[in-house]
XYZ file of C-alpha atoms in Angstrom:
661
model
C -2.174 -5.468 -2.479
C -4.291 -8.404 -1.552
C -4.598 -12.147 -1.383
C -7.268 -13.174 -3.921
C -8.242 -16.344 -2.015
C -11.368 -16.040 0.083
C -10.187 -15.751 3.638
C -10.525 -13.666 6.752
C -8.360 -10.653 7.296
C -5.389 -11.870 9.270
C -4.679 -10.602 12.731
C -4.034 -6.939 11.743
C -2.452 -8.225 8.529
C 0.251 -10.089 10.480
C 0.515 -13.881 10.281
C 1.599 -14.833 13.776
C 4.118 -17.608 14.163
C 3.778 -20.260 16.799
C 6.133 -20.165 19.747
C 4.601 -22.870 21.858
C 5.927 -25.025 24.658
C 7.473 -27.899 22.739
C 9.711 -30.875 23.311
C 13.293 -30.274 22.189
C 14.906 -33.154 20.321
C 18.632 -32.979 19.636
C 19.199 -34.216 16.068
C 22.983 -33.903 15.903
C 25.480 -32.037 13.746
C 25.081 -30.897 10.147
C 27.987 -31.079 7.735
C 28.432 -29.973 4.140
C 27.159 -32.293 1.395
C 24.917 -33.986 3.955
C 21.109 -34.231 3.680
C 19.066 -35.195 6.717
C 15.490 -36.452 6.526
C 13.147 -36.504 9.488
C 9.548 -36.810 10.540
C 8.273 -34.165 12.920
C 5.177 -34.256 15.116
C 3.148 -31.487 16.740
C 4.799 -30.235 19.907
C 8.330 -31.156 18.806
C 11.366 -28.959 18.234
C 14.216 -30.474 16.272
C 17.608 -28.890 16.917
C 20.661 -29.285 14.694
C 24.119 -27.860 15.252
C 26.582 -26.620 12.679
C 30.210 -25.695 13.397
C 31.239 -22.356 11.932
C 34.469 -20.421 12.113
C 34.417 -16.702 12.764
C 33.037 -14.567 9.915
C 31.473 -17.337 7.854
C 28.253 -17.368 5.844
C 26.092 -20.500 5.634
C 23.101 -21.186 3.400
C 20.650 -24.022 4.175
C 17.610 -25.357 2.336
C 14.762 -27.173 4.080
C 12.161 -28.959 1.947
C 8.746 -29.281 3.621
C 6.822 -32.452 2.846
C 3.326 -32.216 4.298
C 4.126 -30.007 7.283
C 4.439 -26.231 7.644
C 7.459 -25.467 9.797
C 9.250 -22.428 11.148
C 13.040 -22.448 11.356
C 14.849 -20.446 14.042
C 18.597 -19.819 14.145
C 20.666 -19.277 17.313
C 24.232 -18.054 17.707
C 27.100 -19.795 19.526
C 25.866 -18.325 22.834
C 22.345 -19.636 22.363
C 20.877 -16.209 21.546
C 18.136 -16.148 18.935
C 19.173 -14.686 15.559
C 16.243 -14.953 13.151
C 13.053 -16.807 12.179
C 12.446 -18.181 8.675
C 8.944 -19.020 7.408
C 7.765 -18.510 3.847
C 4.021 -18.393 3.056
C 4.155 -21.634 1.081
C 2.156 -23.812 3.448
C 3.007 -27.457 4.047
C 5.051 -28.066 0.914
C 7.992 -26.399 -0.730
C 11.361 -24.984 0.291
C 12.367 -22.826 3.223
C 15.648 -20.968 2.686
C 17.811 -20.260 5.723
C 20.937 -18.109 5.985
C 23.327 -17.719 8.894
C 26.344 -15.460 9.414
C 28.786 -16.235 12.222
C 30.315 -13.537 14.397
C 32.392 -15.947 16.453
C 33.687 -19.465 16.119
C 31.413 -22.059 17.668
C 28.356 -24.271 17.335
C 25.306 -22.572 15.853
C 21.795 -24.008 16.134
C 19.141 -24.612 13.472
C 15.777 -25.299 15.132
C 12.793 -26.757 13.254
C 9.253 -26.767 14.685
C 5.707 -27.097 13.266
C 3.704 -23.898 12.913
C 0.425 -25.508 13.980
C 0.402 -27.693 17.080
C -2.814 -29.343 15.849
C -1.690 -30.450 12.389
C -0.616 -34.082 11.819
C 3.001 -35.125 11.616
C 4.964 -34.518 8.444
C 8.401 -34.888 6.914
C 11.189 -32.585 5.840
C 14.692 -32.662 4.366
C 17.474 -30.313 5.481
C 20.647 -29.672 3.535
C 23.629 -27.299 3.762
C 23.904 -25.628 0.378
C 26.984 -23.527 1.007
C 29.463 -22.390 3.666
C 31.928 -19.633 2.771
C 33.658 -16.555 4.118
C 31.142 -13.807 4.754
C 30.992 -10.785 2.483
C 33.184 -7.755 3.130
C 32.099 -4.946 0.797
C 28.603 -3.466 0.735
C 27.923 -4.834 -2.737
C 29.059 -8.297 -1.674
C 26.818 -8.105 1.384
C 23.783 -7.330 -0.768
C 24.638 -10.280 -3.009
C 24.908 -12.424 0.105
C 21.398 -11.419 1.176
C 20.089 -12.733 -2.151
C 22.161 -15.922 -2.217
C 19.091 -18.129 -1.955
C 17.581 -16.578 -5.098
C 20.752 -16.321 -7.176
C 20.144 -19.441 -9.255
C 19.036 -20.370 -12.752
C 16.550 -22.870 -11.292
C 14.158 -20.482 -9.529
C 12.414 -17.099 -9.792
C 14.241 -14.279 -8.084
C 14.527 -10.552 -7.567
C 15.859 -7.252 -8.868
C 17.425 -4.628 -6.615
C 18.432 -0.979 -6.905
C 20.016 1.245 -4.260
C 19.896 5.026 -4.696
C 22.031 7.470 -2.714
C 22.773 11.173 -3.121
C 21.281 11.504 -6.568
C 22.633 8.359 -8.201
C 22.056 4.611 -8.468
C 24.945 3.172 -6.466
C 24.010 -0.494 -6.875
C 21.726 -2.533 -9.099
C 21.504 -6.212 -9.873
C 19.212 -9.089 -10.797
C 19.039 -12.556 -9.233
C 17.286 -15.681 -10.487
C 14.984 -16.136 -13.473
C 12.436 -13.822 -15.070
C 11.022 -16.738 -17.060
C 11.530 -20.350 -16.025
C 10.216 -21.831 -19.268
C 12.798 -20.073 -21.424
C 15.557 -19.641 -18.790
C 15.626 -15.843 -19.078
C 17.534 -14.243 -16.175
C 16.431 -11.233 -14.177
C 18.463 -8.066 -14.733
C 18.015 -4.481 -13.498
C 16.233 -3.853 -16.830
C 13.635 -6.599 -16.305
C 10.067 -5.271 -16.255
C 7.926 -6.217 -13.228
C 4.292 -5.686 -12.328
C 4.685 -3.781 -9.023
C 1.106 -3.953 -7.695
C 0.243 -1.386 -5.006
C 3.448 0.610 -5.348
C 1.445 1.952 -8.315
C -0.782 3.973 -5.982
C 1.686 6.825 -5.422
C 1.726 7.496 -9.183
C -2.062 7.721 -9.166
C -1.954 10.254 -6.342
C 0.824 12.203 -8.064
C -1.330 12.467 -11.195
C -4.216 13.870 -9.153
C -1.872 16.407 -7.540
C -0.547 17.505 -10.935
C -4.116 18.226 -12.053
C -4.819 20.032 -8.778
C -1.722 22.189 -9.326
C -3.185 23.160 -12.713
C -6.439 24.149 -10.990
C -8.467 21.433 -12.717
C -9.668 19.745 -9.518
C -9.283 19.746 -5.743
C -8.528 16.930 -3.342
C -11.595 18.036 -1.404
C -13.955 17.619 -4.363
C -16.785 15.078 -4.127
C -16.001 11.986 -6.221
C -19.525 12.148 -7.680
C -18.606 15.452 -9.339
C -16.458 13.443 -11.727
C -17.919 9.935 -11.527
C -21.696 10.197 -10.940
C -21.966 6.402 -11.230
C -20.646 6.196 -7.671
C -23.791 5.775 -5.539
C -25.025 8.586 -3.339
C -24.567 7.161 0.148
C -25.810 10.370 1.773
C -22.226 11.219 2.761
C -19.637 13.184 0.790
C -16.677 11.077 -0.317
C -13.800 13.312 -1.378
C -10.795 12.557 -3.561
C -8.710 12.950 -0.396
C -10.721 10.178 1.281
C -10.013 7.924 -1.685
C -6.269 8.702 -1.654
C -5.923 7.943 2.082
C -8.032 4.762 2.390
C -10.596 6.581 4.541
C -13.561 6.646 2.127
C -15.520 3.799 3.703
C -16.022 2.227 0.264
C -15.908 -1.550 0.066
C -12.757 -2.951 -1.493
C -13.104 -3.925 -5.151
C -11.095 -7.153 -4.867
C -13.043 -8.391 -1.868
C -16.315 -7.684 -3.673
C -15.177 -9.551 -6.765
C -13.955 -12.420 -4.575
C -17.335 -12.726 -2.924
C -19.012 -12.621 -6.321
C -16.965 -15.609 -7.468
C -14.327 -13.993 -9.656
C -11.056 -15.891 -10.053
C -7.550 -14.525 -9.681
C -6.768 -15.197 -13.340
C -10.025 -13.774 -14.716
C -9.776 -10.776 -17.026
C -10.811 -7.859 -14.797
C -11.314 -4.514 -16.520
C -12.052 -1.016 -15.283
C -15.623 -1.449 -16.509
C -16.112 -4.551 -14.358
C -14.942 -2.666 -11.280
C -17.039 0.441 -11.961
C -20.145 -1.696 -12.446
C -19.784 -3.478 -9.127
C -19.063 -0.171 -7.350
C -22.203 1.363 -8.861
C -24.358 -1.384 -7.317
C -23.209 -0.887 -3.726
C -25.810 0.304 -1.240
C -23.757 0.735 1.944
C -20.370 1.949 3.143
C -18.174 0.132 5.613
C -18.095 3.320 7.714
C -18.687 7.047 7.311
C -16.001 8.810 5.224
C -13.067 10.000 7.296
C -13.989 8.033 10.412
C -11.604 5.115 9.951
C -8.640 3.857 7.967
C -9.235 0.635 6.033
C -7.039 -0.228 3.073
C -9.183 0.127 -0.035
C -8.124 -0.429 -3.636
C -11.436 0.873 -4.948
C -10.454 4.462 -4.211
C -7.428 4.363 -6.484
C -9.294 2.853 -9.418
C -11.706 5.757 -9.069
C -8.864 8.293 -8.833
C -7.343 6.983 -12.062
C -10.714 7.353 -13.755
C -10.958 10.940 -12.458
C -7.582 11.670 -14.077
C -8.840 10.217 -17.354
C -12.121 12.149 -17.368
C -10.567 15.475 -16.337
C -7.583 15.257 -18.682
C -9.383 13.774 -21.660
C -6.715 11.072 -21.965
C -6.600 7.519 -20.748
C -4.803 7.184 -17.436
C -2.008 5.315 -19.212
C -1.635 8.128 -21.745
C -1.671 10.824 -19.048
C 1.027 9.208 -16.933
C 3.193 8.518 -19.990
C 3.050 12.170 -21.078
C 3.260 13.827 -17.663
C 5.427 11.470 -15.582
C 7.256 8.723 -17.427
C 8.446 10.666 -20.473
C 9.719 13.719 -18.521
C 11.596 11.435 -16.114
C 12.944 9.287 -18.971
C 11.297 6.181 -17.496
C 11.364 4.499 -20.903
C 10.440 0.994 -19.711
C 7.469 2.063 -17.570
C 3.750 1.975 -18.387
C 0.361 1.481 -16.795
C -0.887 -1.831 -18.160
C -4.545 -1.329 -19.106
C -4.692 -4.021 -21.810
C -4.145 -7.611 -20.667
C -3.242 -8.675 -24.211
C -0.514 -6.076 -24.680
C 3.010 -7.330 -25.419
C 5.654 -6.021 -22.994
C 9.235 -6.794 -23.859
C 11.565 -8.126 -21.178
C 8.805 -8.677 -18.605
C 9.120 -11.076 -15.698
C 6.401 -13.672 -15.177
C 5.218 -14.551 -11.695
C 5.265 -17.850 -9.806
C 4.250 -19.590 -6.603
C 5.191 -22.944 -5.093
C 3.281 -26.057 -4.153
C 4.259 -29.653 -3.443
C 5.140 -30.174 -7.118
C 7.512 -27.199 -7.293
C 7.134 -23.858 -9.058
C 3.809 -23.005 -10.703
C 2.762 -20.026 -12.837
C 0.681 -17.297 -11.182
C -1.364 -15.912 -14.052
C -2.405 -12.250 -13.952
C -4.938 -10.837 -16.411
C -5.610 -7.368 -15.057
C -6.835 -4.731 -17.465
C -7.407 -2.042 -14.834
C -5.148 0.676 -13.458
C -4.794 3.095 -10.570
C -4.744 0.707 -7.642
C -2.238 -1.535 -9.402
C -0.839 -2.506 -12.834
C 2.240 -0.294 -13.072
C 4.917 -2.104 -15.101
C 8.460 -0.827 -14.489
C 12.071 -1.713 -13.745
C 14.204 -1.025 -10.688
C 16.258 1.320 -12.882
C 13.210 3.336 -13.930
C 11.764 3.473 -10.432
C 15.107 4.845 -9.271
C 14.500 7.828 -11.567
C 11.145 8.322 -9.851
C 12.793 8.422 -6.408
C 15.435 10.883 -7.612
C 12.698 13.299 -8.664
C 11.797 13.898 -5.019
C 15.239 15.355 -4.274
C 15.838 17.019 -7.642
C 12.451 17.831 -9.135
C 11.865 17.616 -12.887
C 8.097 17.313 -12.408
C 6.136 18.580 -9.431
C 7.629 20.778 -6.720
C 8.301 20.876 -2.983
C 4.746 22.010 -2.222
C 3.309 19.049 -4.098
C 5.778 16.616 -2.472
C 4.984 17.910 1.017
C 1.255 17.531 0.380
C 1.813 13.972 -0.818
C 3.875 13.108 2.284
C 1.632 14.723 4.907
C -0.126 12.279 7.232
C -3.884 12.024 6.777
C -6.118 13.075 9.656
C -9.285 11.236 10.638
C -12.464 13.011 11.693
C -11.422 12.584 15.337
C -8.141 14.418 14.704
C -5.941 11.323 14.886
C -3.409 10.096 12.327
C -2.676 6.480 11.430
C 0.564 6.445 9.410
C -1.051 6.874 6.014
C -0.378 9.795 3.685
C -1.478 10.152 0.058
C -0.857 6.819 -1.663
C 1.982 5.870 0.666
C 2.865 5.416 4.321
C 5.023 7.749 6.383
C 6.709 6.809 9.636
C 9.966 5.853 11.327
C 12.384 3.001 10.772
C 14.982 2.601 13.503
C 14.843 6.294 14.265
C 14.927 7.483 10.633
C 12.119 9.158 8.701
C 10.773 6.718 6.124
C 8.253 6.876 3.259
C 7.306 3.467 1.886
C 4.817 1.193 0.184
C 4.778 -2.451 -0.823
C 2.834 -4.426 -3.379
C 1.627 -7.995 -3.913
C -0.326 -9.334 -6.892
C -0.196 -12.944 -8.117
C 3.441 -13.951 -7.521
C 4.803 -10.401 -7.765
C 6.236 -8.810 -4.614
C 7.501 -5.221 -4.690
C 8.742 -2.648 -2.213
C 9.946 0.935 -2.425
C 11.285 2.705 0.641
C 12.668 6.248 0.725
C 14.642 7.978 3.463
C 14.418 11.652 2.428
C 16.777 13.034 5.069
C 19.508 10.643 3.939
C 18.669 11.023 0.216
C 18.549 7.248 0.151
C 16.142 4.732 -1.409
C 15.930 0.978 -1.827
C 13.853 -0.803 -4.471
C 13.224 -4.548 -4.419
C 11.073 -6.445 -6.923
C 10.436 -10.192 -7.013
C 8.403 -12.647 -9.089
C 7.841 -15.386 -6.490
C 4.998 -15.294 -3.959
C 7.180 -16.670 -1.138
C 9.405 -13.586 -1.260
C 9.251 -10.885 1.447
C 10.259 -7.748 -0.441
C 9.817 -5.409 2.536
C 12.000 -7.515 4.810
C 14.737 -7.757 2.179
C 14.606 -4.009 1.466
C 15.100 -3.215 5.137
C 18.024 -5.619 5.374
C 19.649 -3.554 2.621
C 18.817 -0.367 4.522
C 20.534 -1.819 7.593
C 23.698 -2.382 5.558
C 23.961 1.046 3.954
C 22.659 3.163 6.839
C 24.177 1.141 9.688
C 25.956 4.223 11.065
C 22.699 6.199 11.261
C 20.054 3.751 12.396
C 19.226 3.428 16.058
C 19.183 -0.083 17.464
C 17.390 -0.659 20.749
C 19.669 -2.000 23.424
C 18.828 -5.470 24.647
C 18.897 -5.960 28.386
C 20.426 -9.157 29.645
C 17.488 -9.586 31.949
C 14.206 -7.880 31.091
C 11.432 -7.043 33.459
C 9.029 -9.194 31.464
C 11.083 -12.242 32.395
C 10.514 -11.469 36.074
C 6.754 -10.964 35.990
C 4.782 -13.826 37.483
C 0.992 -13.563 37.496
C -1.208 -15.676 39.706
C -2.902 -18.462 37.751
C -6.287 -17.484 39.175
C -5.900 -14.036 37.580
C -4.833 -15.537 34.271
C -7.902 -17.773 34.322
C -10.125 -14.679 34.352
C -8.707 -13.708 30.947
C -9.571 -16.992 29.259
C -12.346 -16.572 26.709
C -13.207 -15.173 23.296
C -12.755 -11.544 22.200
C -14.142 -10.132 18.940
C -11.785 -7.729 17.131
C -14.112 -7.354 14.154
C -16.910 -9.378 12.572
C -15.578 -12.827 11.857
C -12.249 -12.204 13.627
C -12.291 -13.666 17.113
C -9.267 -14.035 19.379
C -9.523 -17.026 21.704
C -7.422 -16.731 24.857
C -6.318 -20.000 26.448
C -3.996 -20.983 29.273
C -1.520 -23.856 29.403
C 1.024 -24.531 32.153
C 0.526 -21.031 33.520
C 1.108 -19.400 30.122
C -1.445 -17.396 28.107
C -1.890 -18.004 24.382
C -3.945 -16.170 21.735
C -5.534 -17.879 18.748
C -7.000 -15.505 16.113
C -9.616 -16.950 13.761
C -7.954 -18.913 10.993
C -4.425 -18.242 12.272
C -1.750 -19.973 14.338
C -1.566 -19.794 18.096
C 0.837 -17.234 19.597
C 2.274 -16.753 23.070
C 1.413 -13.714 25.223
C 4.240 -12.529 27.502
C 3.271 -10.368 30.488
C 4.243 -6.711 30.545
C 2.057 -6.097 33.602
C -0.791 -7.830 35.398
C -3.195 -6.859 32.589
C -1.040 -6.153 29.515
C 0.807 -8.751 27.435
C 3.233 -8.581 24.539
C 2.270 -10.559 21.433
C 5.433 -12.569 20.928
C 7.070 -12.206 17.552
C 5.548 -8.834 16.565
C 5.469 -5.292 17.891
C 2.000 -5.506 19.413
C 0.359 -5.829 22.817
C -2.914 -7.276 24.051
C -4.453 -5.756 27.198
C -7.414 -6.961 29.262
C -9.827 -4.296 30.489
C -11.575 -4.896 33.841
C -14.875 -3.309 34.847
C -15.431 -1.589 38.191
C -16.279 -4.930 39.788
C -13.065 -6.517 38.494
C -14.597 -8.638 35.752
C -12.969 -8.675 32.296
C -15.433 -7.281 29.789
C -13.133 -6.457 26.882
C -9.584 -6.312 25.601
C -7.643 -4.086 23.249
C -4.965 -4.802 20.683
C -2.344 -2.073 20.193
C -0.111 -2.126 17.141
C 1.565 0.446 14.925
C -0.112 3.352 16.720
C -3.575 1.848 16.229
C -5.823 0.447 18.928
C -8.559 -2.084 18.234
C -11.160 -2.737 20.907
C -12.315 -6.315 21.341
C -15.411 -6.876 23.485
C -15.591 -10.203 25.252
C -18.242 -12.470 23.832
C -20.171 -15.057 25.752
C -19.340 -18.751 25.319
C -21.519 -20.304 22.672
C -22.767 -23.873 22.594
C -22.691 -24.904 18.951
C -24.679 -28.022 19.803
C -27.779 -25.860 20.334
C -27.805 -24.745 16.669
C -30.371 -26.279 14.333
C -28.558 -26.107 11.006
C -31.673 -26.786 8.943
C -32.951 -23.331 9.926
C -30.235 -21.730 7.787
C -30.579 -23.843 4.664
C -31.671 -22.037 1.510
C -30.778 -19.852 -1.455
C -29.714 -16.247 -0.875
C -29.191 -13.536 -3.501
C -27.082 -10.356 -3.435
C -28.226 -7.588 -5.767
C -24.960 -5.730 -5.076
C -22.895 -8.664 -6.345
C -25.404 -10.119 -8.809
C -24.668 -13.516 -7.318
C -26.336 -16.296 -5.369
C -25.183 -18.318 -2.344
C -26.734 -21.671 -1.517
C -26.488 -22.825 2.105
C -26.905 -26.582 2.553
C -26.521 -29.031 5.430
C -24.000 -31.792 4.751
C -22.457 -34.186 7.243
C -23.638 -32.212 10.228
C -22.124 -28.997 8.872
C -23.516 -25.870 7.232
C -21.876 -25.524 3.811
C -21.880 -22.447 1.569
C -21.984 -23.336 -2.136
C -21.424 -21.086 -5.134
C -21.098 -21.840 -8.836
C -17.500 -20.577 -8.980
C -16.243 -20.790 -5.391
C -14.959 -23.820 -3.530
C -17.394 -25.088 -0.914
C -16.998 -23.254 2.389
C -17.636 -24.874 5.764
C -19.330 -22.500 8.217
C -18.968 -22.839 11.974
C -21.454 -21.308 14.441
C -19.883 -18.742 16.796
C -22.925 -16.852 18.137
C -26.687 -16.959 17.785
C -27.390 -16.815 14.033
C -23.717 -16.069 13.294
C -21.259 -18.341 11.465
C -17.629 -17.925 10.421
C -15.651 -19.528 7.608
C -13.143 -18.639 4.901
C -15.589 -16.066 3.486
C -15.548 -14.208 6.799
C -18.626 -13.831 8.975
C -22.189 -14.630 7.931
C -24.956 -13.230 10.136
C -28.485 -14.454 9.426
C -31.248 -11.880 9.863
C -34.762 -12.648 11.145
C -37.992 -10.688 10.825
C -40.460 -9.874 13.596
C -41.875 -13.395 13.287
C -38.432 -14.925 13.906
C -38.219 -16.091 10.273
C -34.866 -15.813 8.512
C -35.190 -13.336 5.622
C -31.568 -12.899 4.619
C -27.982 -12.693 5.776
C -25.139 -10.181 5.972
C -21.626 -11.225 4.936
C -18.578 -9.403 6.321
C -14.901 -9.858 5.510
C -11.943 -7.691 6.438
C -12.611 -5.066 3.747
C -16.345 -5.574 3.178
C -18.910 -5.139 5.928
C -22.596 -6.139 6.069
C -23.119 -7.150 2.442
C -26.813 -8.028 2.163
C -28.136 -11.302 0.713
C -31.922 -11.727 0.466
C -33.336 -15.189 1.066
C -35.068 -16.583 -2.008
C -36.126 -20.040 -0.818
C-alpha cells in the first residue's frame, strides 16, 4: 500500500535497475559446498560459471556486505534468463534460482546497482543443486525453495481452479521468536488487498437502496471539507477523488510507522485539508484516504462498525471463519504471522499498530481468501450485476480509462483477462490475482518485506496456465539493435525533464549511449526505438523526446501501462547562485498541525522536525529544493520576501506552510 519512509514517489512506482556499461571480470567456476568472497567496485561486473546437467535446479545465496547488487543469470547459450534484486539495500541476502534446459555452463553475474556508490563486499554460495521438479505441485514448491526454511520468514500459497482449491501450502516461519511455521491456515495482514472488500460492502448497501456510488461523500461524512467540488463515493473507490493520501499526510506530520493510528486520527487530518491534488475525476492517483472514508460510510449507513458489517454480510456467509477487519491494535488474533525486514544484522521485526480499516487491515488466510474468489464464479453473496459493476474500468472526466476499477485493477496478463491487487504494509506482502475466464486464481501472502508477492503469483500462473498464455516471440535480431543515432542528435536530448514536482529525470550521454536518472533512483539505459523514442531498459516503458517546430527539444513524455506523463524540459540551474540563508526559518502547517525548521548547516539547507530524521535539501530551480520529503517550493510576496513554502510528494501536492520567523 505504501512505504512509510519519507521519500519521493519512484519513477512511476518502478525501481529501475542499473544496466550500465561495466567491466566484466571472470571470477571462475562455482561448485557445491563452496563459498566465494569478493570485493566489487562501481563499474564492475563479476561473472561466475556453474556446470549444470539438463533439467537441473540450482539455488544460490548471495550475502551483500555494504553494497547493493543486482544478480543476472544467463543460460548455456549466453541468453539472459532473469534478474534478482530484493529491496534490502546494501546488506542482507539475495536469493537466486536457476533451472537448466540443456547441459552446459550457466552464468551468474553480479554488478552494483549504483555506479556512484563505494566498493563493497559479498559472499556467494551454492545452496542446492538437484533434479528439477516434474509435477505442478513440485514446481510450485521449487519456486519457494528459498523461503522453505525454519530460519527465515516465508509465504503461504493457494491455487484455485474450477471451483476448488487445488493446491495450498506454507513455507518458512510465521514467528521467528517461537519457531512457528507458516501453514495455509496462518493469518496474515493483507494490506491493500483489503480495498475490494470495502468496495463490495458499499455495493451491497447500494443494492439495498441505502446509498449510491454517485452520492457526495459529504452527505455521509460532513467532516470532509467542502472543496467547492463534488467528491463522489465512486471517485473514492477508483482513486480519482483528488484527496491527499492519508499516509503521506501523516508521514509529513512526523508520524512513525509503528505509531498507533486510528480512524479518528485519519478523519481529523482529513478534516483540516484545504486543497485537493486535482479536481475530482480528472486524474488517477492512488489514494488510501478514499477507502478509509468508504469504510466509515458503511459504518454510518449500516449502524454497525465496519468490522461488524463485513463479518455479518461477507465473512460469515462465505464461511471465512479466520477473517476479520482489525480495528483494535490490542486485539488477540490466534495463529497470526508477524512481519519482518532485513538489515545488516539479519531479520528484524516490522511492528504494525494500525487501528483503522477500509484501506487496509484485513486479516485472513489463503484458505479463506480462496472462498472469496470462489464467490465470483458461484455467488453466495452479491450477484452478476454487482460483480460486473465492481470489475468495470473507471472513466476519467476526459473519457479515458487507466486500468483501475472499483477497489481493484483490471487488465491483461499474457493475453488473458486478469483482475488483481497487491498489498504492502510493514513486512507483509500480499497478492490476489483472478482470471475469470479460466475460473482460476492465485493467492500469495508473505511476512518479509524483501518478498515480491506479485512476481511469485505470476510465476505460479505461468505454470498452471502455460497452455493458454501468449508469449511474445523473441526475434534473433531486433530492429532496436540496428538503430544508430548520430551523437549530435543525442546531445540535444541531454538535460533535465520534470515529470512531477520533485521528480526530475536527468538525461545524460556516455559513449554514445543515453541514460536516464530519476530523482532518488538508479540510472537506467535508454535503447532507441526510433530517432526520438527510447525504450526504458528493464521495464515496459518508453521515453520520447518532443521537438518544437524549430527542432529544439522542449519536452519529453513517459509512456507506461497505458498512461502518458508529460515532462517539460527545465532550464539548467546553477546551485552556486543560491543564498541559503534566505530560506532559513520556522514554518507551520495548519493542515498538519506541525512545524518545519529550515536551517543552514555545512553549506546545506537542512529540514528539521521533532520526529523526523534531518533532511538535506538540494536546490533544483529558483526557490525550489528537493529532498527525501519531495519538493519544497518557497513562496515570496510582492516585496520579494519569503512568506511560506509548499511541500509536494507523490501523493500530496502543494501543502502550505506559513513562515513564522
